[in-house]
Short mmCIF file of C-alpha atoms and ligand atoms in Angstrom, two decimals:
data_model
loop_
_atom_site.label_atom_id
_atom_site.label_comp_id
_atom_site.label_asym_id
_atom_site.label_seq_id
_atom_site.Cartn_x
_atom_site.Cartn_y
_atom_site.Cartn_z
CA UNK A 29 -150.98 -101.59 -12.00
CA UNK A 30 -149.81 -101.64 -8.44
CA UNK A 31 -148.75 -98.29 -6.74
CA UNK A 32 -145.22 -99.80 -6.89
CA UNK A 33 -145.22 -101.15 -10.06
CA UNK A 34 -145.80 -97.63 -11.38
CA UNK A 35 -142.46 -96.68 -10.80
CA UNK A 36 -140.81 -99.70 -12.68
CA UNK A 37 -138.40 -98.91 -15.90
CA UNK A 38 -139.41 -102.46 -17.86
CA UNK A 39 -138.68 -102.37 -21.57
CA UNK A 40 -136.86 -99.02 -21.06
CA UNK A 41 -134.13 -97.96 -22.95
CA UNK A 42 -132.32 -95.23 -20.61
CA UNK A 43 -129.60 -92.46 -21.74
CA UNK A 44 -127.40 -91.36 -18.72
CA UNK A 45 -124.88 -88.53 -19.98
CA UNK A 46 -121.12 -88.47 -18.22
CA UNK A 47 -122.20 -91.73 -16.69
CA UNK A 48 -118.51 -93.56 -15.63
CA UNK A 49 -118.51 -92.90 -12.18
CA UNK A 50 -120.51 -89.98 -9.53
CA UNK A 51 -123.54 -89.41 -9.84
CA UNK A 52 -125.07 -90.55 -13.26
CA UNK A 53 -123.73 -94.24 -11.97
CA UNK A 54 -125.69 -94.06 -9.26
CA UNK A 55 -128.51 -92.95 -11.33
CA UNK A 56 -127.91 -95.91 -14.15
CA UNK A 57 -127.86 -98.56 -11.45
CA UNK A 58 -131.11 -97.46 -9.81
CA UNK A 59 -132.30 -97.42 -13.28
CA UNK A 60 -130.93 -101.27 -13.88
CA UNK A 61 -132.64 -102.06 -10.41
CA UNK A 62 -136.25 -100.65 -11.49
CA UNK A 63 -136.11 -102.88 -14.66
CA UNK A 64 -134.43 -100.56 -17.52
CA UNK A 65 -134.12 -102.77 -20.44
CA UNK A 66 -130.77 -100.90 -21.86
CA UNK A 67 -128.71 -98.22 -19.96
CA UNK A 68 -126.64 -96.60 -22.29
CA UNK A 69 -123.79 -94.19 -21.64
CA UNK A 70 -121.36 -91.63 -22.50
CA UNK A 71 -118.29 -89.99 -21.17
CA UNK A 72 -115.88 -87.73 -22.77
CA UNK A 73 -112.79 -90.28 -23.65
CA UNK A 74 -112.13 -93.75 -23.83
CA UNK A 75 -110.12 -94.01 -20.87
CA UNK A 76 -113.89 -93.49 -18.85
CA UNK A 77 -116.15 -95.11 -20.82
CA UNK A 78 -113.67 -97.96 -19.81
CA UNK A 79 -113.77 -97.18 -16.25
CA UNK A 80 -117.40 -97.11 -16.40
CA UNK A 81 -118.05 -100.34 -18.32
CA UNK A 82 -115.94 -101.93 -15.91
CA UNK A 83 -117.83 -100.79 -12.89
CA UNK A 84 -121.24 -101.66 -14.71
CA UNK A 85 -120.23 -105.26 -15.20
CA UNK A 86 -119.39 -105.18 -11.75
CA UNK A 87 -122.81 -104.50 -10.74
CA UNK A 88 -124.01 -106.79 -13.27
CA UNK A 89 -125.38 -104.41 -15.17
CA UNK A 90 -125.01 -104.86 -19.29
CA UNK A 91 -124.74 -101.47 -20.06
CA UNK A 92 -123.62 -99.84 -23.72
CA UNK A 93 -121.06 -96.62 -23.57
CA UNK A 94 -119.13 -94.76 -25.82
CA UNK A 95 -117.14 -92.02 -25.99
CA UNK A 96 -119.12 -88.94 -27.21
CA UNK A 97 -118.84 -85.09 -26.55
CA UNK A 98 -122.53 -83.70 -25.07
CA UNK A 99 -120.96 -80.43 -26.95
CA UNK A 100 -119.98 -81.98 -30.71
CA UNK A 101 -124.14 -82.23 -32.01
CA UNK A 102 -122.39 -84.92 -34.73
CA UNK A 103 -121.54 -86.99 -32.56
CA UNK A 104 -124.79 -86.82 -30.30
CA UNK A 105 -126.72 -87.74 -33.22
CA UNK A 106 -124.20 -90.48 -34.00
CA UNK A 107 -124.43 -92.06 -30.16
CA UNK A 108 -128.39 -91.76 -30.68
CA UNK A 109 -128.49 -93.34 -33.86
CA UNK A 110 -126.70 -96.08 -32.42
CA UNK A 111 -128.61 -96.96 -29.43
CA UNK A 112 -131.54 -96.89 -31.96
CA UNK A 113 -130.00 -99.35 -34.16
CA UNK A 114 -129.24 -101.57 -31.31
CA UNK A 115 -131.38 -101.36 -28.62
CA UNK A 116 -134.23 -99.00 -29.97
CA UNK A 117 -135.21 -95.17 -29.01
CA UNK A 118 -134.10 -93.62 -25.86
CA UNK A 119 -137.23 -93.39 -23.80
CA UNK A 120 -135.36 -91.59 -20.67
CA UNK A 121 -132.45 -89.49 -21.00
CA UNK A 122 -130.50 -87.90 -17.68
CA UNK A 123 -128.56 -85.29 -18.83
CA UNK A 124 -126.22 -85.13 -15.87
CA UNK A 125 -122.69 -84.57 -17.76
CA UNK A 126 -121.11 -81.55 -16.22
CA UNK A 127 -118.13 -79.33 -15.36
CA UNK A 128 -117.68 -76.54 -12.93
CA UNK A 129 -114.85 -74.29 -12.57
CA UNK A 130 -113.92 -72.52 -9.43
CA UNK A 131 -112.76 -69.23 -10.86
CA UNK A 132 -113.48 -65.36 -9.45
CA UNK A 133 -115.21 -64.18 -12.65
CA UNK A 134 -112.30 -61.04 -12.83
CA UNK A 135 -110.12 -63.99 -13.41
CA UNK A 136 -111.87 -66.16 -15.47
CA UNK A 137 -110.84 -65.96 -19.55
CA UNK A 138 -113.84 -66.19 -22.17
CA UNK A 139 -113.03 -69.34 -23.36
CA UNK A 140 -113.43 -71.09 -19.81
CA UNK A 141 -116.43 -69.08 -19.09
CA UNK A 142 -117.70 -70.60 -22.48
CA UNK A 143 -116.47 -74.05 -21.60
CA UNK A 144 -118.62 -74.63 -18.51
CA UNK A 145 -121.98 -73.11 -20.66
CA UNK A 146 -121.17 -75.61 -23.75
CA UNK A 147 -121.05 -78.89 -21.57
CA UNK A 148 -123.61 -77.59 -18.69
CA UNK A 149 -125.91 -75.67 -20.89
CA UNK A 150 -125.51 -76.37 -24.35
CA UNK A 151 -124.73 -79.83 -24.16
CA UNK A 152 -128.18 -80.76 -22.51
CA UNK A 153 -129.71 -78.97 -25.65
CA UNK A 154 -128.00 -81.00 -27.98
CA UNK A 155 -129.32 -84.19 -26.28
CA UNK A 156 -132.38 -83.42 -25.55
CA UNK A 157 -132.89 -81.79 -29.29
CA UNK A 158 -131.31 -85.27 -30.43
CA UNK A 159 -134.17 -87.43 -28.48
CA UNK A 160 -136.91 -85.58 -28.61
CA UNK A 161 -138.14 -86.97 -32.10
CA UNK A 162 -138.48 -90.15 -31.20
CA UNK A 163 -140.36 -89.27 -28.02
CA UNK A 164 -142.42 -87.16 -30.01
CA UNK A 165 -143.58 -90.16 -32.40
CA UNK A 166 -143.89 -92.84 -29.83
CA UNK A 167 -146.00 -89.76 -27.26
CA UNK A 168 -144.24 -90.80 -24.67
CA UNK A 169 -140.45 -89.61 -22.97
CA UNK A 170 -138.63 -88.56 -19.81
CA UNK A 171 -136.16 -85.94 -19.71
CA UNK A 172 -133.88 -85.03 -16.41
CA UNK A 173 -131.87 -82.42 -16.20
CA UNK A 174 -128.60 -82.28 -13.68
CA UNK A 175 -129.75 -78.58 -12.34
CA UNK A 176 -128.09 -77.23 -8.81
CA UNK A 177 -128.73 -75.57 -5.87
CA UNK A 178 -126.81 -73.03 -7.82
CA UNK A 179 -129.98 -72.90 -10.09
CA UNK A 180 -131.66 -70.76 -7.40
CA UNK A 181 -128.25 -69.74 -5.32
CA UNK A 182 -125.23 -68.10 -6.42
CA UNK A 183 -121.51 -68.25 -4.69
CA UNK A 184 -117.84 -66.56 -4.94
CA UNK A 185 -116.02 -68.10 -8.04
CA UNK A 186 -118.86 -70.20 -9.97
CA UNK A 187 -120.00 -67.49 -11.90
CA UNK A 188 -120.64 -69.59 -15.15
CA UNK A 189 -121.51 -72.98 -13.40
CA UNK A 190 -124.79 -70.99 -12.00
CA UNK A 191 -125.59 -69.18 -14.71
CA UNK A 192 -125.27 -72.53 -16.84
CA UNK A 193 -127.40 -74.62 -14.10
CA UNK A 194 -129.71 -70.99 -13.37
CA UNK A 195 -130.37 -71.60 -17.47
CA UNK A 196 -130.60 -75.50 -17.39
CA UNK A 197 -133.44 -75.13 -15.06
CA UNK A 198 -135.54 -72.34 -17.31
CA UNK A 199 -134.53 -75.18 -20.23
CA UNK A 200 -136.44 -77.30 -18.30
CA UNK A 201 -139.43 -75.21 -18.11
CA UNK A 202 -139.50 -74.92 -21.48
CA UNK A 203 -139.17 -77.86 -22.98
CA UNK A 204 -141.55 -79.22 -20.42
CA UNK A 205 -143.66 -75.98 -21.83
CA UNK A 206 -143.13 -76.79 -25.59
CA UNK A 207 -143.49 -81.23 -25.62
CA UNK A 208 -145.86 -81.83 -22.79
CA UNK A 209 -148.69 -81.94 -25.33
CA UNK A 210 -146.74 -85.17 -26.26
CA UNK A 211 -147.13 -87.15 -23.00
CA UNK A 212 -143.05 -86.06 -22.65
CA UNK A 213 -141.81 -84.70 -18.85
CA UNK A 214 -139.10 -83.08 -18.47
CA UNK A 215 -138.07 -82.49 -15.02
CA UNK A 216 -134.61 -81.47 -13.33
CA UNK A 217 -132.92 -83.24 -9.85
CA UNK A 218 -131.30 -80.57 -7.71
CA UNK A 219 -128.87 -81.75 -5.49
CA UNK A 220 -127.74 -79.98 -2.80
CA UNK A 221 -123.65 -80.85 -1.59
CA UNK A 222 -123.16 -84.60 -2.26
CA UNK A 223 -119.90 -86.22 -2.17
CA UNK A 224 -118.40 -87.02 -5.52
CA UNK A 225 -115.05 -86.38 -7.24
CA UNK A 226 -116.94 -82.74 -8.54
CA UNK A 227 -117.05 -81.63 -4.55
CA UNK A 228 -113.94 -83.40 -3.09
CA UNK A 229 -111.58 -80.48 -3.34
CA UNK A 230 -114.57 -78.43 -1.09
CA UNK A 231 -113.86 -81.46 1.69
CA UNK A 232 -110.40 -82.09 1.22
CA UNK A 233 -108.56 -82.08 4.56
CA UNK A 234 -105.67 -79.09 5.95
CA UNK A 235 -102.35 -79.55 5.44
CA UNK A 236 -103.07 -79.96 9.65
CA UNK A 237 -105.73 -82.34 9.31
CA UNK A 238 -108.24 -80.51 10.29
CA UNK A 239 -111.69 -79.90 8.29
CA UNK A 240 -112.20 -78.02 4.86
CA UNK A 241 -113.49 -74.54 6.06
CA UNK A 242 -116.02 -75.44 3.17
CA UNK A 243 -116.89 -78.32 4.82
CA UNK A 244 -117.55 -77.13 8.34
CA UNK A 245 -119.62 -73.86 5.98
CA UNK A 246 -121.52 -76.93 3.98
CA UNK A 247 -122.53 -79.09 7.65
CA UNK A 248 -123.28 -75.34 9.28
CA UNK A 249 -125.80 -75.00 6.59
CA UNK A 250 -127.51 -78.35 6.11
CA UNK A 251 -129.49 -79.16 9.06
CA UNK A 252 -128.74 -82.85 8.31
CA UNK A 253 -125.19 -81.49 8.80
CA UNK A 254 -123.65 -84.18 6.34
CA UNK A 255 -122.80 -84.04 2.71
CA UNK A 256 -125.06 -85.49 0.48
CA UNK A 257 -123.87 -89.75 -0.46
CA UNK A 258 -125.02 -90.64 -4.56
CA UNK A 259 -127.51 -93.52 -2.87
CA UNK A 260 -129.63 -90.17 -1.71
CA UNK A 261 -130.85 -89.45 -5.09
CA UNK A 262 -131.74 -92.67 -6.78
CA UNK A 263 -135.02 -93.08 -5.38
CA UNK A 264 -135.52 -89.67 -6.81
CA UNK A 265 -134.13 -90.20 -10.32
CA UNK A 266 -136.38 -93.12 -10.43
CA UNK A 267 -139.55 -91.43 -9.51
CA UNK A 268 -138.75 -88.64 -12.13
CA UNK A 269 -137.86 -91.97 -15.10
CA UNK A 270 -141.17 -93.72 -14.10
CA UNK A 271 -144.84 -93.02 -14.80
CA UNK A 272 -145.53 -92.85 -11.19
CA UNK A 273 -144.08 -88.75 -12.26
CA UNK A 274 -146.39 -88.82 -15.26
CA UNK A 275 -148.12 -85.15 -14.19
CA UNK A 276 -144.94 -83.90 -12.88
CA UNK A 277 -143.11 -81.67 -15.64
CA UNK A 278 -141.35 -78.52 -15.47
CA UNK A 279 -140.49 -78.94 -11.85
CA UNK A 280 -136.90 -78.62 -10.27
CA UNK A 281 -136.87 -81.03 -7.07
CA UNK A 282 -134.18 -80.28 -4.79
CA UNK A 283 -132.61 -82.99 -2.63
CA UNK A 284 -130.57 -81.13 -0.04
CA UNK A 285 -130.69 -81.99 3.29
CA UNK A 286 -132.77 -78.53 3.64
CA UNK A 287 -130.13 -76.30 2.69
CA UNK A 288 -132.30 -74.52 0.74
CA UNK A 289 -135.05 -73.99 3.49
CA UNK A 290 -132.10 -72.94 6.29
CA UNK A 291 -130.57 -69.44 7.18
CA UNK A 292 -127.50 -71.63 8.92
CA UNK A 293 -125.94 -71.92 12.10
CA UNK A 294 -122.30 -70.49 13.29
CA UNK A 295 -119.55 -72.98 11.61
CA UNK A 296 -117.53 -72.46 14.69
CA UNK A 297 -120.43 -74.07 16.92
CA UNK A 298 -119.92 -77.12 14.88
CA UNK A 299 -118.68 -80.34 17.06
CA UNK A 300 -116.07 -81.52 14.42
CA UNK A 301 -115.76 -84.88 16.28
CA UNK A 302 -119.51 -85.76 15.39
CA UNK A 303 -118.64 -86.10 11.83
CA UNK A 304 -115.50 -88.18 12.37
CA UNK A 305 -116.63 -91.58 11.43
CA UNK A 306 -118.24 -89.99 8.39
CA UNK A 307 -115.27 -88.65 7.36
CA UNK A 308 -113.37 -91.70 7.49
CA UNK A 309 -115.51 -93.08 5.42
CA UNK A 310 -115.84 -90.56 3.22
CA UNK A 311 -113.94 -92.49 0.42
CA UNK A 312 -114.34 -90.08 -2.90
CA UNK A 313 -110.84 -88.02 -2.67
CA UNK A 314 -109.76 -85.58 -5.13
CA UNK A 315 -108.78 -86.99 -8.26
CA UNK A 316 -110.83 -89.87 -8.00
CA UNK A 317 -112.37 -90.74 -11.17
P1 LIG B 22 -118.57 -85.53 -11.97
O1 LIG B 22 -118.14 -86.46 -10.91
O2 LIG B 22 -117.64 -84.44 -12.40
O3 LIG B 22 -119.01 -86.37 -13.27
C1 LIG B 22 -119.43 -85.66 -14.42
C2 LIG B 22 -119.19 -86.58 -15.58
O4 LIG B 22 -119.49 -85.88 -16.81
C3 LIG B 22 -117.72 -87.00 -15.67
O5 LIG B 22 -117.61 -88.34 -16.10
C4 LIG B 22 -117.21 -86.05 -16.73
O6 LIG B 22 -116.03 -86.46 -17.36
C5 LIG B 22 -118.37 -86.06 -17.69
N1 LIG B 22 -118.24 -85.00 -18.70
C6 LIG B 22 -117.67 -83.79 -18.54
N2 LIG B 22 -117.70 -83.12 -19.69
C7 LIG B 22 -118.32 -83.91 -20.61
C8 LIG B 22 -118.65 -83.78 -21.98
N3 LIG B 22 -118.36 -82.68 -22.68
N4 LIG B 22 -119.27 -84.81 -22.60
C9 LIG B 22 -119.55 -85.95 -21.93
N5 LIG B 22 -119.25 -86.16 -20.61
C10 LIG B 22 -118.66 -85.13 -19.97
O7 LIG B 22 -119.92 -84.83 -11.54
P2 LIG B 22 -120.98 -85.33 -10.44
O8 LIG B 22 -120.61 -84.76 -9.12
O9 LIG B 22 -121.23 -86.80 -10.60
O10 LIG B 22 -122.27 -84.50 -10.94
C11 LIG B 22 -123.01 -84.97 -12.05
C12 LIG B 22 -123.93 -83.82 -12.45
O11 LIG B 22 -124.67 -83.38 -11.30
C13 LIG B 22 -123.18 -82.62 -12.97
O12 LIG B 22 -123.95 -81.99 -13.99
C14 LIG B 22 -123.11 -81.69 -11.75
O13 LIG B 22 -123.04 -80.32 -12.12
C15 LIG B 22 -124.42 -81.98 -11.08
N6 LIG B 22 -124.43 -81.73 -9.64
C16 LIG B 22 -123.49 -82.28 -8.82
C17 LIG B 22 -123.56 -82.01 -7.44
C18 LIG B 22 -122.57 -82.57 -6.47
O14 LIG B 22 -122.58 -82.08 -5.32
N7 LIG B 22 -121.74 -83.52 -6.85
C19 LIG B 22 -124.57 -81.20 -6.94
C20 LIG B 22 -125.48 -80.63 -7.85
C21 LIG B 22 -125.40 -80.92 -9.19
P3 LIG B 22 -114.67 -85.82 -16.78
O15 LIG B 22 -114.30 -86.68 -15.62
O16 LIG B 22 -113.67 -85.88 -17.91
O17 LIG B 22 -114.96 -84.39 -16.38
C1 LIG B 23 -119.48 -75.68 -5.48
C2 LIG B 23 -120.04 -77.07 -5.68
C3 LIG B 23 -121.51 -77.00 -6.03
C4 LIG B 23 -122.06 -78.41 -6.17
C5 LIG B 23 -123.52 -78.39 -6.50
C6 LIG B 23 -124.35 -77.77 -5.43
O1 LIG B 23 -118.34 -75.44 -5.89
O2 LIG B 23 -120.23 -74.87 -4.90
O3 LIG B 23 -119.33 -77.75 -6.70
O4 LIG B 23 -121.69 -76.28 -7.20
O5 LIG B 23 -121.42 -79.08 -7.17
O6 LIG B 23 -123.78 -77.85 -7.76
O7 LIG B 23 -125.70 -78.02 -5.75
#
């Protein structure tokens, strides 16, 4: 096999979770583009499994979705009992569904605090407990988890979001500690500030027009001093489906633009025009879907 070959997806069936539009589209297609036999989807209501099936077919991709809550275990087991039936075990699953809430912790009720943990946390336990049997008969599996740079960083009001995606990264240890006998990797992408409905209130322009103060705080502290585009990670979320990862498990990469290795420069010292053609194009607004 050819070093290139190695990271082809033929004959793969491949689970992305929350997978109608952001990030885990961009994932499916690279997947369809390295040779996945089936991707197969999920979002949380009709309405977006819609949406997404729509924007598969118009990237010629045949994909399967369905509505199913990464938090209700029946109906995980359901969606993978499914795909079985039609298409045959899951062989990579992305569990990139996810929710954050931008709430200072003093303000934040139980019951959001525990909303954020069930779909960031718990839900990748449910789906990853749901195909790890068949992985474990066939010795053979990839499992990637949607951690953060808030797995390593925290940040006012996202108290629960990190400690969801500071868990989801131990989760990957582990199960990367408990199945790796069984030829299984589970690894985690970590994506630094990439621009998707999830981040567009952070670049949403002033009443003024002028920048997001996150923004300018975000391009201050990324010496590529740009957000993050979905295109950025596929290569990686194909590496981490493909045997060309094969020793690679337990590992969180992060794909930042070196946010992670930089102490920052003055926001104020930013030229604002430099990023004005970005912006422009910049075409994920809030609300987006
Ligand atoms: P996104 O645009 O909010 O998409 C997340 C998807 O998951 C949405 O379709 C969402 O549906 C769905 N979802 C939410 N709750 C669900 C549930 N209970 N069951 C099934 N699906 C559910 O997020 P994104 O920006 O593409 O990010 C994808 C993943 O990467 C997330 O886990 C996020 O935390 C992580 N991440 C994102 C960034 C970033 O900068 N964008 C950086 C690091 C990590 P709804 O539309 O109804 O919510
Ligand atoms: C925020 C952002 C971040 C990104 C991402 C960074 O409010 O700080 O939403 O959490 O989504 O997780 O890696």
């Amino acid at each position: 096999m050819g070093i290139l070959d190695s990271f082809r997806l033929d004959g793969k069936v491949a689970w992305i979770t929350g997978a109608s539009y952001g990030l885990g589209l961009a994932y499916a297609e690279a997947f369809a583009e390295a040779g996945a036999k089936k991707i197969v989807f999920n979002d949380i209501n009709q309405e977006l499994v819609d949406k997404g099936m729509a924007a598969y077919k118009e990237k010629g991709i045949d994909a399967y979705g369905a509505v199913c809550d990464v938090t209700n275990e029946e109906a995980v087991a359901k969606f993978v009992a499914d795909v079985k039936a039609q298409f045959g075990p899951i062989d990579i699953l992305v569990n990139n569904a996810g929710i954050i809430k931008r709430i200072p912790m003093t303000e934040m009720t139980l019951g959001q605090w525990q909303q954020v943990i069930d779909v960031d946390l718990t839900g990748p336990f449910i789906c990853t407990k749901a195909v790890l049997p068949d992985m474990i008969e066939k010795k053979s599996g990839k499992i990637i988890n949607a951690c953060s740079m808030m797995s390593e960083l925290g940040r006012e009001t996202v108290s629960a979001y990190a400690a969801a995606k500071g868990g989801l990264k131990m989760l990957t240890k582990n199960v990367c500690s408990e199945y790796g006998m069984y030829n299984i990797q589970c690894n985690a992408i970590g994506p630094g500030y990439i621009a998707t409905p999830q981040t567009a209130p952070l670049r949403e322009k002033q009443a003024d027009g002028s920048m997001h103060p996150f923004d300018r705080f975000i391009r201050s502290k990324t010496p590529a001093q740009r957000w993050g585009k979905t295109e950025d990670l596929m290569g990686l979320a194909v590496f981490l489906a493909s045997p060309a990862s094969d020793f690679i498990n337990g590992q969180v990469v992060y794909i930042d633009g070196g946010i992670l290795a930089y102490i920052g420069q003055d926001p104020n010292q930013l030229d604002e025009s430099k990023f004005k053609e970005e912006e422009e194009n910049d075409s994920v607004k809030v609300g987006d879907k």
